[in-house]
Short mmCIF file of C-alpha atoms and ligand atoms in Angstrom, two decimals:
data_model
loop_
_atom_site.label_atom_id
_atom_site.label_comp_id
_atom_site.label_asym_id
_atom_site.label_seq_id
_atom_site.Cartn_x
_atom_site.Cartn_y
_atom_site.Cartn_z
CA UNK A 1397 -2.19 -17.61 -29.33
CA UNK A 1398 1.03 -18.20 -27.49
CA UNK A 1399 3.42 -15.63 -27.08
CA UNK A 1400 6.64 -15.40 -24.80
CA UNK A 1401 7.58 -12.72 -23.09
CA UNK A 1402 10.91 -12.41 -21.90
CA UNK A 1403 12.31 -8.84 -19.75
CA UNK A 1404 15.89 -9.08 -19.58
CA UNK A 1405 18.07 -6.23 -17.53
CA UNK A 1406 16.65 -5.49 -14.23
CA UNK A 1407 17.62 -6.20 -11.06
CA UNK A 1408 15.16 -9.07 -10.05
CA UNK A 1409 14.23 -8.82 -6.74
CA UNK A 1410 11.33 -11.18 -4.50
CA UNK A 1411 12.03 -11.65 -1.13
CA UNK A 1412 10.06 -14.33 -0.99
CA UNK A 1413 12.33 -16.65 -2.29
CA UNK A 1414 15.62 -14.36 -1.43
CA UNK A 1415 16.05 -13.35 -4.80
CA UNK A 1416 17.95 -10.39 -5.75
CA UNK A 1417 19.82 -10.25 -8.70
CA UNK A 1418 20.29 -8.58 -12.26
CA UNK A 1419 18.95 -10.89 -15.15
CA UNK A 1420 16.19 -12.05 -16.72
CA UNK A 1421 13.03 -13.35 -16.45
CA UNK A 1422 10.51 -14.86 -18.95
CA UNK A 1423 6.79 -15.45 -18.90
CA UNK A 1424 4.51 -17.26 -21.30
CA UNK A 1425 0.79 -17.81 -21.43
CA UNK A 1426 0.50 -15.30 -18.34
CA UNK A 1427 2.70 -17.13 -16.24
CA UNK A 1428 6.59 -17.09 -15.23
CA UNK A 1429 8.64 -19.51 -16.41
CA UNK A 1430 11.68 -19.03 -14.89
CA UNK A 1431 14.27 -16.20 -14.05
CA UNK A 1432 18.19 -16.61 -14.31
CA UNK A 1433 21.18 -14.90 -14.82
CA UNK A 1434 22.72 -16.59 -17.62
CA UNK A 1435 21.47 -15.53 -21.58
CA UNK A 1436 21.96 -19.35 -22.76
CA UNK A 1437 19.69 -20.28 -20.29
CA UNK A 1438 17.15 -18.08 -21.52
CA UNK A 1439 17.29 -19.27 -25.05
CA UNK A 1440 17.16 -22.75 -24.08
CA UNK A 1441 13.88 -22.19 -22.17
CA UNK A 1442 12.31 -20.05 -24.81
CA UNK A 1443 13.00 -22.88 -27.07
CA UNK A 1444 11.11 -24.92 -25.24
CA UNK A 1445 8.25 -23.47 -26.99
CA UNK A 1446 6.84 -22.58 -30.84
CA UNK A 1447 5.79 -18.91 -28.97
CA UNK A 1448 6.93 -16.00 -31.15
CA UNK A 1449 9.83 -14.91 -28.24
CA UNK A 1450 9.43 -10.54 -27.41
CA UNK A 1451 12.47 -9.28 -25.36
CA UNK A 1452 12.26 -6.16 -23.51
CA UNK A 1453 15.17 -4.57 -22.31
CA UNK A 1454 15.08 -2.77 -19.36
CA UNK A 1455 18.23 -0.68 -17.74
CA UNK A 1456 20.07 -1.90 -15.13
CA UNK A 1457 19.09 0.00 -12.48
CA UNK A 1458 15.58 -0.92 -12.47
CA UNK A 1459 13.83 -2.82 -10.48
CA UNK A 1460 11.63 -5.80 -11.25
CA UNK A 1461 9.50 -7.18 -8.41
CA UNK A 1462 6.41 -8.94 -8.01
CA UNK A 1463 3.62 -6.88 -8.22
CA UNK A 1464 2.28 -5.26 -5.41
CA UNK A 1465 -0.59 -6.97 -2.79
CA UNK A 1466 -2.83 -4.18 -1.45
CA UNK A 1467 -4.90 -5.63 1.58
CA UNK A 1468 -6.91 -2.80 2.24
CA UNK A 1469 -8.14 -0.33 -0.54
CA UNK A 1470 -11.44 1.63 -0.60
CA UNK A 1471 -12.55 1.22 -4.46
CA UNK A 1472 -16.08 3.10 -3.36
CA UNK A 1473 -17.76 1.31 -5.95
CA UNK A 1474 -21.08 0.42 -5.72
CA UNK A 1475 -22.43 3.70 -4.54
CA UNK A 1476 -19.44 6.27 -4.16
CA UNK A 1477 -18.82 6.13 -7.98
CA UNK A 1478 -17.84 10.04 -7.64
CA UNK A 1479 -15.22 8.83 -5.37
CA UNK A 1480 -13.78 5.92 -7.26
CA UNK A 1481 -14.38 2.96 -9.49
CA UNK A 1482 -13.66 0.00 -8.93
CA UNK A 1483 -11.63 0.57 -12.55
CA UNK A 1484 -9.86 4.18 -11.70
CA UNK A 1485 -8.84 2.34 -8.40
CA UNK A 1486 -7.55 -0.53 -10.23
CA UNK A 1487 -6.18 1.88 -13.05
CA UNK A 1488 -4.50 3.93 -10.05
CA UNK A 1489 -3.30 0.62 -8.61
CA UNK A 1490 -1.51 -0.44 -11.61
CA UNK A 1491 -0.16 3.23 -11.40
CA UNK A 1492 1.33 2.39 -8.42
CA UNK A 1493 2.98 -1.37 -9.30
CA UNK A 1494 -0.08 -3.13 -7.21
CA UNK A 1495 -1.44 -6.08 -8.77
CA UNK A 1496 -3.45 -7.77 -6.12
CA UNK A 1497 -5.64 -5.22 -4.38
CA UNK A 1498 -8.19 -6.20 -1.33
CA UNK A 1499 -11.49 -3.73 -1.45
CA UNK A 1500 -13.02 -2.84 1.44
CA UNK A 1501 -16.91 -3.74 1.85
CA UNK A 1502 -18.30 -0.30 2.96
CA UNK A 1503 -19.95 0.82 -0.53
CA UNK A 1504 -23.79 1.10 -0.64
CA UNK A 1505 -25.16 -1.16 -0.83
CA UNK A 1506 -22.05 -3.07 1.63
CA UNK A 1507 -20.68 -6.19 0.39
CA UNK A 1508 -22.82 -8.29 2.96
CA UNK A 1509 -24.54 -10.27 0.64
CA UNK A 1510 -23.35 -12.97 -2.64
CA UNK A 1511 -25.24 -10.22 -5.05
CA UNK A 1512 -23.33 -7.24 -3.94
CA UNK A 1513 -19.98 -9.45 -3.81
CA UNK A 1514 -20.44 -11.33 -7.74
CA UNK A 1515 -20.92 -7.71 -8.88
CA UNK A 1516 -18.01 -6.37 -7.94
CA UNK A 1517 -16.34 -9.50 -9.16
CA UNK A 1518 -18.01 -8.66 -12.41
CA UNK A 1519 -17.36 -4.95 -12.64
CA UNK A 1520 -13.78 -5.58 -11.73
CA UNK A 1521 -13.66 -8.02 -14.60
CA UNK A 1522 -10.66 -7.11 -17.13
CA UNK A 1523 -9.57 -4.37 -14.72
CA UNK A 1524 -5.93 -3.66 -14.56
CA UNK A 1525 -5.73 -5.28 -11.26
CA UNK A 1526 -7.08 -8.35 -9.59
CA UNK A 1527 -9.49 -7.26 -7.49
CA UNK A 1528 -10.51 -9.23 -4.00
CA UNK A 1529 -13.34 -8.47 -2.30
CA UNK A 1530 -13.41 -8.20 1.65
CA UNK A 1531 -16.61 -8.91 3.25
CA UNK A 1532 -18.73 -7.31 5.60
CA UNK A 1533 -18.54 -8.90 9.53
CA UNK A 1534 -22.13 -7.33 9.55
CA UNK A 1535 -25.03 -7.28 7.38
CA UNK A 1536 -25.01 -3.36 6.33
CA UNK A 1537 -21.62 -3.36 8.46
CA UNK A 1538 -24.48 -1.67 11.12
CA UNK A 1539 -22.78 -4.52 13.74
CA UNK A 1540 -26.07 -6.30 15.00
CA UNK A 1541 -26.20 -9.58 12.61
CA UNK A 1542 -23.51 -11.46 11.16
CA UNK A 1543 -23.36 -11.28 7.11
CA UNK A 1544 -23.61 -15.21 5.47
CA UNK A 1545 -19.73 -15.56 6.07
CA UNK A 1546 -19.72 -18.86 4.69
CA UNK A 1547 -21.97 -18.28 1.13
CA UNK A 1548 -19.56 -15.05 0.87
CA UNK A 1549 -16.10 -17.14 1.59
CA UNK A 1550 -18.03 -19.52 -1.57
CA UNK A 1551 -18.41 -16.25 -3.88
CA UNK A 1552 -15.03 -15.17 -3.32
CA UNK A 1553 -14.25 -13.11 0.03
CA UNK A 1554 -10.74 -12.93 1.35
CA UNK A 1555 -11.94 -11.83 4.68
CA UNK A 1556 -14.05 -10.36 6.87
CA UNK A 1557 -14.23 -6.26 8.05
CA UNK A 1558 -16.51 -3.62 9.00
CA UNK A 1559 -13.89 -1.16 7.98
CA UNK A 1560 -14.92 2.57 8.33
CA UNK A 1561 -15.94 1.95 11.47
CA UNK A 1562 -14.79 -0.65 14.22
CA UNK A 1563 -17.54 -4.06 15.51
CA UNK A 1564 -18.67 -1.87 18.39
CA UNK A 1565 -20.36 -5.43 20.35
CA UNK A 1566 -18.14 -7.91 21.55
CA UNK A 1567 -20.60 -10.42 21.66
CA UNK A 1568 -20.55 -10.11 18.03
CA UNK A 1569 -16.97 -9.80 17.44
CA UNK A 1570 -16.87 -12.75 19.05
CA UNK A 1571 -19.39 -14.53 17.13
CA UNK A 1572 -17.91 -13.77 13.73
CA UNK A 1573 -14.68 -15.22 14.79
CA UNK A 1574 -16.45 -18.46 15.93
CA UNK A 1575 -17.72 -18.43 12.34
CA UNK A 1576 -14.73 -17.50 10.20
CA UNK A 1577 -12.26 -19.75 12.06
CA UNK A 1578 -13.28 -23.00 9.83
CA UNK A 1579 -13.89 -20.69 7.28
CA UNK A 1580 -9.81 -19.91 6.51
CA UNK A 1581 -10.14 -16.44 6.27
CA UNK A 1582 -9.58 -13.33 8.70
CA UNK A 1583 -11.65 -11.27 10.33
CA UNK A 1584 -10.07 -7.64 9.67
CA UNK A 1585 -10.52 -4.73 12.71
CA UNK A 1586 -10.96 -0.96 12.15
CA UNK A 1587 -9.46 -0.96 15.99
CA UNK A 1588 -11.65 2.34 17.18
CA UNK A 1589 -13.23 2.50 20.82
CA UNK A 1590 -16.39 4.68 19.78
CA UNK A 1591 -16.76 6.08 23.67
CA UNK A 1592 -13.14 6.73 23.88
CA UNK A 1593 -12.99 8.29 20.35
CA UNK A 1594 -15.95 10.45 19.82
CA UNK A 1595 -16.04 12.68 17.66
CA UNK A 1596 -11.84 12.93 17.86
CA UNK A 1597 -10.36 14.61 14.15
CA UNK A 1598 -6.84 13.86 14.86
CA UNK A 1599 -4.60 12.62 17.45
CA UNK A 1600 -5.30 13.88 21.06
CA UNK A 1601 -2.09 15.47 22.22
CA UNK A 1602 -0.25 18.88 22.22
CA UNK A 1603 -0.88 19.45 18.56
CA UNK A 1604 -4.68 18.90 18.65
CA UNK A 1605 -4.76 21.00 21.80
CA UNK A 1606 -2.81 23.99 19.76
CA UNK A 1607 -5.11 23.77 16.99
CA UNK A 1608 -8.24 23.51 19.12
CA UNK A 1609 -9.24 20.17 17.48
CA UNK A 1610 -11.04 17.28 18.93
CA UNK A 1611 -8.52 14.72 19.95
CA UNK A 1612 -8.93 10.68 18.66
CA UNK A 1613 -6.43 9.43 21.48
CA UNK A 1614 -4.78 6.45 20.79
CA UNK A 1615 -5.56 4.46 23.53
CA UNK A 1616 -9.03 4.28 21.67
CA UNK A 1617 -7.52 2.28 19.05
CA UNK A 1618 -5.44 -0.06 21.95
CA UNK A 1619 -8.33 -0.87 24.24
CA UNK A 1620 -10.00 -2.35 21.01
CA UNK A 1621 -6.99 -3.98 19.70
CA UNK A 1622 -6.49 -5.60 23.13
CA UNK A 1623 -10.47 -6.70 23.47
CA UNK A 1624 -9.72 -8.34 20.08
CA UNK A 1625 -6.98 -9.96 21.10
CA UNK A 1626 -8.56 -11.72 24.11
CA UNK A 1627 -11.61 -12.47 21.88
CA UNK A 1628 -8.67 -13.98 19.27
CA UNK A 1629 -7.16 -16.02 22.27
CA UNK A 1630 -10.74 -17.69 23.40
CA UNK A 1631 -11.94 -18.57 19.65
CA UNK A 1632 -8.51 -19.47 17.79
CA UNK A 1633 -9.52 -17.81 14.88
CA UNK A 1634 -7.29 -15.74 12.89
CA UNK A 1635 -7.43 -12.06 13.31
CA UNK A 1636 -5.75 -9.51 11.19
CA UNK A 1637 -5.57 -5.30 12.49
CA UNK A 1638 -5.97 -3.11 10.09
CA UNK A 1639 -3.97 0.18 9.85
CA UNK A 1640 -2.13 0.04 13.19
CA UNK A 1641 -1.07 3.65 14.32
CA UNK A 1642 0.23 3.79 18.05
CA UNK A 1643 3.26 2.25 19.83
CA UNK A 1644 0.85 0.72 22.30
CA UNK A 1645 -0.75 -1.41 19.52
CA UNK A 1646 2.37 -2.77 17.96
CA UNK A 1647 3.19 -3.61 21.36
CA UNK A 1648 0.04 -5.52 21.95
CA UNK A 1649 0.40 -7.40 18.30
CA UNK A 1650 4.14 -8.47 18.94
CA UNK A 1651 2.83 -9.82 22.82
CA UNK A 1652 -0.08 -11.80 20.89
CA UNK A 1653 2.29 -13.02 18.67
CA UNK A 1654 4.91 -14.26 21.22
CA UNK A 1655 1.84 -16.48 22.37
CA UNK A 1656 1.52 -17.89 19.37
CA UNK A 1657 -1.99 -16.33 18.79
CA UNK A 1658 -2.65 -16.36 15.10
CA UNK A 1659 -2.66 -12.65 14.37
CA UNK A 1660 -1.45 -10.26 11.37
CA UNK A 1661 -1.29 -6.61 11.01
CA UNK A 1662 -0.90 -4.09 8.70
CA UNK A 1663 0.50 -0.63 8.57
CA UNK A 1664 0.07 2.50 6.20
CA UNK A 1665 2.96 4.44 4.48
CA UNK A 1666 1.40 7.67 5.87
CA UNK A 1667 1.31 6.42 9.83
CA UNK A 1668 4.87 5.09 8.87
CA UNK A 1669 5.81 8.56 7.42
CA UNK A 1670 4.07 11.20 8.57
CA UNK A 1671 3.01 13.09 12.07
CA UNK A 1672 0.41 15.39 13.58
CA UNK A 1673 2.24 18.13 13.38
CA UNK A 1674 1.54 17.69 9.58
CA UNK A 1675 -1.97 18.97 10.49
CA UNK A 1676 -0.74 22.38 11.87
CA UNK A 1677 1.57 22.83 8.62
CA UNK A 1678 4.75 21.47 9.72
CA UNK A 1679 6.50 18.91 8.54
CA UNK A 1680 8.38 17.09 10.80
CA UNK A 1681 8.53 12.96 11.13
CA UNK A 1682 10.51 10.04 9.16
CA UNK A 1683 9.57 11.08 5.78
CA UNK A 1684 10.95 15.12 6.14
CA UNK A 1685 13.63 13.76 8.07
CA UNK A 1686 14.59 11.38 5.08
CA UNK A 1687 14.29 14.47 2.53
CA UNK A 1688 16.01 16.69 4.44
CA UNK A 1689 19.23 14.04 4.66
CA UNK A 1690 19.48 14.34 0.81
CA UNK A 1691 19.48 18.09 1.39
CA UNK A 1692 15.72 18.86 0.72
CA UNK A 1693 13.97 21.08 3.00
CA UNK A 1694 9.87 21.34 2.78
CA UNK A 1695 8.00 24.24 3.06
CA UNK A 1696 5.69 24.67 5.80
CA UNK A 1697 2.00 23.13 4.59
CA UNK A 1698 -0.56 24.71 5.43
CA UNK A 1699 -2.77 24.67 8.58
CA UNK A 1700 -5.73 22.53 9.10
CA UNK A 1701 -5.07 20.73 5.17
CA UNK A 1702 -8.08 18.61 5.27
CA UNK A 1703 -6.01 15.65 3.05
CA UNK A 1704 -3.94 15.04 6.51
CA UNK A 1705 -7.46 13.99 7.83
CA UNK A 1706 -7.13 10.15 8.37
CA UNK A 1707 -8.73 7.48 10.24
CA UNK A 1708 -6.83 6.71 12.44
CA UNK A 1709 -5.15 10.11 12.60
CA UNK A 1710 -1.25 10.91 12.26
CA UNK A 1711 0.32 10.20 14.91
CA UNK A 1712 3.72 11.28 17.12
CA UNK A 1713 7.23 10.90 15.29
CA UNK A 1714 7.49 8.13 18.33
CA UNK A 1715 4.44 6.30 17.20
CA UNK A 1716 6.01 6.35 13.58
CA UNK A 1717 9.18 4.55 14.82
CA UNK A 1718 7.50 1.92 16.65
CA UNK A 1719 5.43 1.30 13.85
CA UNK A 1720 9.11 0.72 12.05
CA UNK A 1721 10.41 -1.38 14.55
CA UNK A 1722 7.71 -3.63 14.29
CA UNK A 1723 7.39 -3.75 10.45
CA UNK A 1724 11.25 -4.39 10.95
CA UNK A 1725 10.92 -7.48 13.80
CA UNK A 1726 8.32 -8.90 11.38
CA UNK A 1727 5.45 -7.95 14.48
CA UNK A 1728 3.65 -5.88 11.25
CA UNK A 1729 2.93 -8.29 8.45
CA UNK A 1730 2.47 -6.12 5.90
CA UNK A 1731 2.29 -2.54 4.12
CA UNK A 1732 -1.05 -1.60 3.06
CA UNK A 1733 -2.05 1.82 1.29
CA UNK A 1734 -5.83 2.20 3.31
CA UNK A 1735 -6.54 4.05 0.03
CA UNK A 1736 -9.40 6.19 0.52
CA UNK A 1737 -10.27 8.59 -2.30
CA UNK A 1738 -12.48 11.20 -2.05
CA UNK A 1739 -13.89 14.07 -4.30
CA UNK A 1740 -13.06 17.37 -3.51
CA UNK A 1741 -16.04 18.45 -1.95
CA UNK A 1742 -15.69 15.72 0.74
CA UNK A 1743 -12.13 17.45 1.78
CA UNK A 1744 -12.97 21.13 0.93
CA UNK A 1745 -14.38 22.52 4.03
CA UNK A 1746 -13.30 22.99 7.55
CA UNK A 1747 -11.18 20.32 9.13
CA UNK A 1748 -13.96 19.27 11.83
CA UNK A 1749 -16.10 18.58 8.60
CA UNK A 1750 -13.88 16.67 6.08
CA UNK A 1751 -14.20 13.39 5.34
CA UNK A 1752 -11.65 10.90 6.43
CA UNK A 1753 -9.04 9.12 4.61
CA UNK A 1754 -5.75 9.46 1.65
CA UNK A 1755 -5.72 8.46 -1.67
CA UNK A 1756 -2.56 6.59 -1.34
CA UNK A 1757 -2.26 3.89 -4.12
CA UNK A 1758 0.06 6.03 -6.26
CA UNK A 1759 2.79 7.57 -4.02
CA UNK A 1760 3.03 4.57 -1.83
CA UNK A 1761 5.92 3.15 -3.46
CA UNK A 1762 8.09 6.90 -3.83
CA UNK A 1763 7.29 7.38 -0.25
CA UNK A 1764 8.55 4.29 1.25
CA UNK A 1765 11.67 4.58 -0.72
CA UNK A 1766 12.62 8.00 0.69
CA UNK A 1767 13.62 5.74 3.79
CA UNK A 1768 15.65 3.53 1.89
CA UNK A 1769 18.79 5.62 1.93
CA UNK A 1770 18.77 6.14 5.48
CA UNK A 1771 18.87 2.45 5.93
CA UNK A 1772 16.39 2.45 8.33
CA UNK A 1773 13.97 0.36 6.09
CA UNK A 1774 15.91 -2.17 4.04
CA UNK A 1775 15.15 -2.71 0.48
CA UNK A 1776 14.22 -6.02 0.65
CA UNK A 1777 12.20 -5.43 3.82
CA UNK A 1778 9.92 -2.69 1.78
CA UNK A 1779 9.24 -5.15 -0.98
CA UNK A 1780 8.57 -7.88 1.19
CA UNK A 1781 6.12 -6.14 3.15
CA UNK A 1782 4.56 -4.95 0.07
CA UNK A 1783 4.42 -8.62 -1.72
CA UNK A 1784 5.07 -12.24 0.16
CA UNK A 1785 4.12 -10.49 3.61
CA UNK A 1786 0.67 -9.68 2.63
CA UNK A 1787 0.07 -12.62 0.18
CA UNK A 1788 0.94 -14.76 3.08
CA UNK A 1789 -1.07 -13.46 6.09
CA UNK A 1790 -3.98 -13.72 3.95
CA UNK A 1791 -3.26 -16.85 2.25
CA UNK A 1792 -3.63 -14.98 -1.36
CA UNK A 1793 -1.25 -16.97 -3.80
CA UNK A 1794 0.21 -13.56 -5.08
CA UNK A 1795 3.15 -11.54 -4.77
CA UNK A 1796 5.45 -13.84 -6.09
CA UNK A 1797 8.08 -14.44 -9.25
CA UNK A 1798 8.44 -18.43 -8.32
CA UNK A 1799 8.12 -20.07 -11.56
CA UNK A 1800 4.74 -21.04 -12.39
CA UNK A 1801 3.22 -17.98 -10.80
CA UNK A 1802 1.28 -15.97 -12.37
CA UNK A 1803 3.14 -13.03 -14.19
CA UNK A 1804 2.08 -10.25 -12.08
CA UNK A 1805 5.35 -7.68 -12.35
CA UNK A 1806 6.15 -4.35 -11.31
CA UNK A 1807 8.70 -2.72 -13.08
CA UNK A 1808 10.41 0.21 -11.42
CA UNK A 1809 12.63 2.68 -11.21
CA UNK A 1810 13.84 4.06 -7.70
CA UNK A 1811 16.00 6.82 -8.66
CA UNK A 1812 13.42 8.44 -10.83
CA UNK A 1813 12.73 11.55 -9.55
CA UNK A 1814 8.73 13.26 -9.91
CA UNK A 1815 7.07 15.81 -8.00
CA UNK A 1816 3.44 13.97 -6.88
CA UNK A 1817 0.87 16.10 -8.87
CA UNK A 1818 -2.71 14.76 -7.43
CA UNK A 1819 -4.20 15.88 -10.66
CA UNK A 1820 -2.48 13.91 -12.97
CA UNK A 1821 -3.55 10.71 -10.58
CA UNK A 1822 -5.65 7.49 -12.12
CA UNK A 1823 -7.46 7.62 -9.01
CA UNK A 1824 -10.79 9.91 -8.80
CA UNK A 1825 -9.45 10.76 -5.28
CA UNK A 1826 -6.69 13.57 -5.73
CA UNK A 1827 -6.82 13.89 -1.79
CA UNK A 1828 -3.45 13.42 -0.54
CA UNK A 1829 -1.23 15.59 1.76
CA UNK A 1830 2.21 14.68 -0.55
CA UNK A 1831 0.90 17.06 -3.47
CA UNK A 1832 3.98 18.67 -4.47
CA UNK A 1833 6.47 16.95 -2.61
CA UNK A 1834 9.60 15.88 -5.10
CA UNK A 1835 9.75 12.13 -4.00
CA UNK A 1836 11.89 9.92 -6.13
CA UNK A 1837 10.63 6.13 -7.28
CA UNK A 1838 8.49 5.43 -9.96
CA UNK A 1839 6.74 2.92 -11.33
CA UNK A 1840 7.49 2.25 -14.80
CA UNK A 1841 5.27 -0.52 -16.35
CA UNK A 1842 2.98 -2.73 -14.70
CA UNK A 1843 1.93 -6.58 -15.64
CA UNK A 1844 -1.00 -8.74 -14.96
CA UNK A 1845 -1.06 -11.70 -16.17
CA UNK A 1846 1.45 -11.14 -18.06
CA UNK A 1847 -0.18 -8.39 -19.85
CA UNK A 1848 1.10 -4.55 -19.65
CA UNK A 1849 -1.15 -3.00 -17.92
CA UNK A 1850 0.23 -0.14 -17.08
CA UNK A 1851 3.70 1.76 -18.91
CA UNK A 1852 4.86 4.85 -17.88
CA UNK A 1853 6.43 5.32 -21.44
CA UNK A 1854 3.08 5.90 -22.51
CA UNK A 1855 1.29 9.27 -21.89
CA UNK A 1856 1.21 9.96 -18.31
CA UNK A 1857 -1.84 8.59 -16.53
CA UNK A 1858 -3.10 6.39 -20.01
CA UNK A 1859 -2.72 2.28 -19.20
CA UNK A 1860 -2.95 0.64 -21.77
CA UNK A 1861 -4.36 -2.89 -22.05
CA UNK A 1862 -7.62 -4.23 -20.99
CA UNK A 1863 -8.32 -1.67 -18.14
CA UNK A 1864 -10.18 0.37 -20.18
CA UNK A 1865 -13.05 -2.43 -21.04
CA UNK A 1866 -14.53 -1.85 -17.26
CA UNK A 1867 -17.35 0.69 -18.10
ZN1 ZN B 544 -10.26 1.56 8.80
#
């Protein structure tokens, strides 16, 4: 049956079509209809239609936005089910106001094959998020043959990656440009020179040297990024970086892109955020430096915390701000969690040991805004980069309020203030080195499709809807 929908209060914002204002906005049959200002307006478009008409009212000083568009989340399902599933992660997306998430093919068995790819499509059925798979470059991402790119683009693959570990040959990097170019999609880089890298924990420097850790230096990640890049320049194809983490890359991208090469990239909140020194217990970088402008001063963490384990690693507060500058100059397409859960075994040992990688779908949002009062990332910048930025470097139709859109919505509230408690979490990962950091931001209720999917008013944690039909 028909029903209407209409949420009526917030301040509407979607950069993509340079809306921000306080008003309403209705939906019907899953889809928007249109958004205004004026209450007559709304009446005469909900009497456009025999729909039985539900108004929510939400306060003022929340924040309605498109939902979020996630292009790189690890939903470890098939294979890593103790990690994730592919409905927690969509359960922990909606958590975190992301509507649109794109998972990551290294699972066992990889997504390298149409079987692997329809059953993800079919496990992520009725999730609380839409769910698009990214496919392997290489069959059992082990980088010797090319997967069937074009019977995977068919199934349903947004792109192309080996992420978790880097296409090592560049004979076959360039290869599975050649083939993805007429394809439409992107071929996604984990940007990590193995030789240079080795068996590096976290970034090589002064900190790593203190702790006596192996260093991951990041001119492994720019040698890479810059063999890509020539690769990108002799095939045409398009080429998106994943998780960029050092000045020198964001360098390289916004040089590519002066030449008109066809290249995106992405960052992470936590390489945005966060620093090495986080690794020997101190907090220093943009995030502590945002807190401690509203007065809050963090504790010292503790040494070697295995959840500030990340591939790539932390970097240098200077790193962090020309990762800014380029999200800012539009050189960085887009915000993207690299949400890695883990179980706690994977993280409980010594740092050399732990597994790599931040659950990050559910504080993304409350750490990005602590930079929003400093004015150093601008509102609208934020939620661009988290909605018509990603949807269009990838081409993905989401992220949007335009009328006719589908009636994906996050609702939230950026004044809220919550202390991130891993164990409350949707996600099976609780691995995350913001556990007990007062943050404020929250997401209050989530829509797909029209549908709440997820609403903090509810017991914490519980989404309702259709989530809970993935078994
Ligand atoms: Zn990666």
């Amino acid at each position: 049956m028909t029903q209407q929908l209409a949420l009526v209060g917030a301040r509407i914002v979607d950069p993509g079509q340079h809306l921000d204002e306080v008003g309403w906005l209705l939906v019907r049959d899953g889809r928007i209809v249109a958004h205004g200002t004026d209450a007559d307006a709304l009446a005469a478009r909900a009497a456009e239609s025999d729909a039985p008409l539900r108004t929510v009212e939400l306060p003022a000083s929340w924040v309605l936005a498109p939902g979020f568009v996630d292009l790189h989340t690890h939903l470890r399902e098939p294979g890593f089910e103790g990690k994730e599933t592919i409905a927690s992660g969509a359960r922990a997306a909606a958590r975190g106001g992301f509507t649109t998430i794109c998972c990551m093919p290294n699972t066992n068995p990889v997504i390298d094959s149409r079987t692997t790819l329809d059953y993800v499509l079919a496990r992520a059925k009725g999730a609380p998020a839409h769910v698009r798979p990214i496919a392997a470059i290489s069959k059992g991402e082990d980088g010797h043959e090319l997967s069937e790119m074009a019977e995977l683009v068919e199934a349903g693959a947004v792109a192309f990656s080996d992420d978790g570990r880097p296409v090592h040959s560049s004979r076959l990097m360039r290869l599975a440009l050649e083939y993805a170019a007429p394809l439409g999609v992107p071929v996604v880089e984990h940007c990590q020179d193995e030789d240079l890298v080795g068996s590096g924990v976290m970034n090589e420097g002064a900190v790593a040297t203190m702790l006596g850790l192996r260093g991951w230096p990041a001119v492994g990640e720019e040698v890479m990024l810059a063999r890509d890049l020539a690769l990108v320049r002799l095939t045409g194809a398009r080429y998106h970086a994943a998780h960029l983490s050092t000045a020198g890359s964001v360098d390289l991208i916004r040089a590519a892109k002066a030449d008109g090469l066809p290249v995106t990239a992405e960052v992470t909140p936590h390489h945005l955020l966060l620093t090495d020194s986080w690794v020997a217990g101190e907090r220093t970088g943009p995030l502590a430096a945002a807190l401690a402008a509203e007065g809050i001063t963090l504790e010292p963490g503790i040494r070697y915390d295995t959840n500030t384990k990340v591939n790539p690693p932390l970097r240098t507060a200077a790193d962090c701000e020309a990762l800014l500058a380029g999200l800012l100059d539009g050189t960085i397409d887009a915000i993207a969690t690299d949400h890695a859960p883990h179980t706690q075994v994977d993280k409980d040992c010594e740092y050399g040991e732990a597994a790599f990688g931040i659950s990050g779908l559910e504080t993304a949002l409350a750490s990005l805004l602590t930079l929003a009062p400093t004015g150093k990332l601008p509102f609208e910048t934020l939620i661009a980069a988290l909605t018509s930025r990603p949807s269009r470097a990838w081409r993905l139709n989401a992220g949007t309020l335009e009328p006719g859109a589908a009636a994906d919505i996050a609702i939230f509230d950026p004044d809220e203030a919550w202390t991130i408690d891993p164990e409350r979490f949707a996600s099976r990962g609780h691995n995350t080195p913001l556990a007990g950091l007062p943050l404020r931001g929250r997401v209050r209720m989530t829509l797909l499709d029209g549908v709440v999917v997820y609403d903090a008013a509810d017991e914490a944690g519980k989404t309702a809807g259709t989530g809970e039909a993935v078994r």
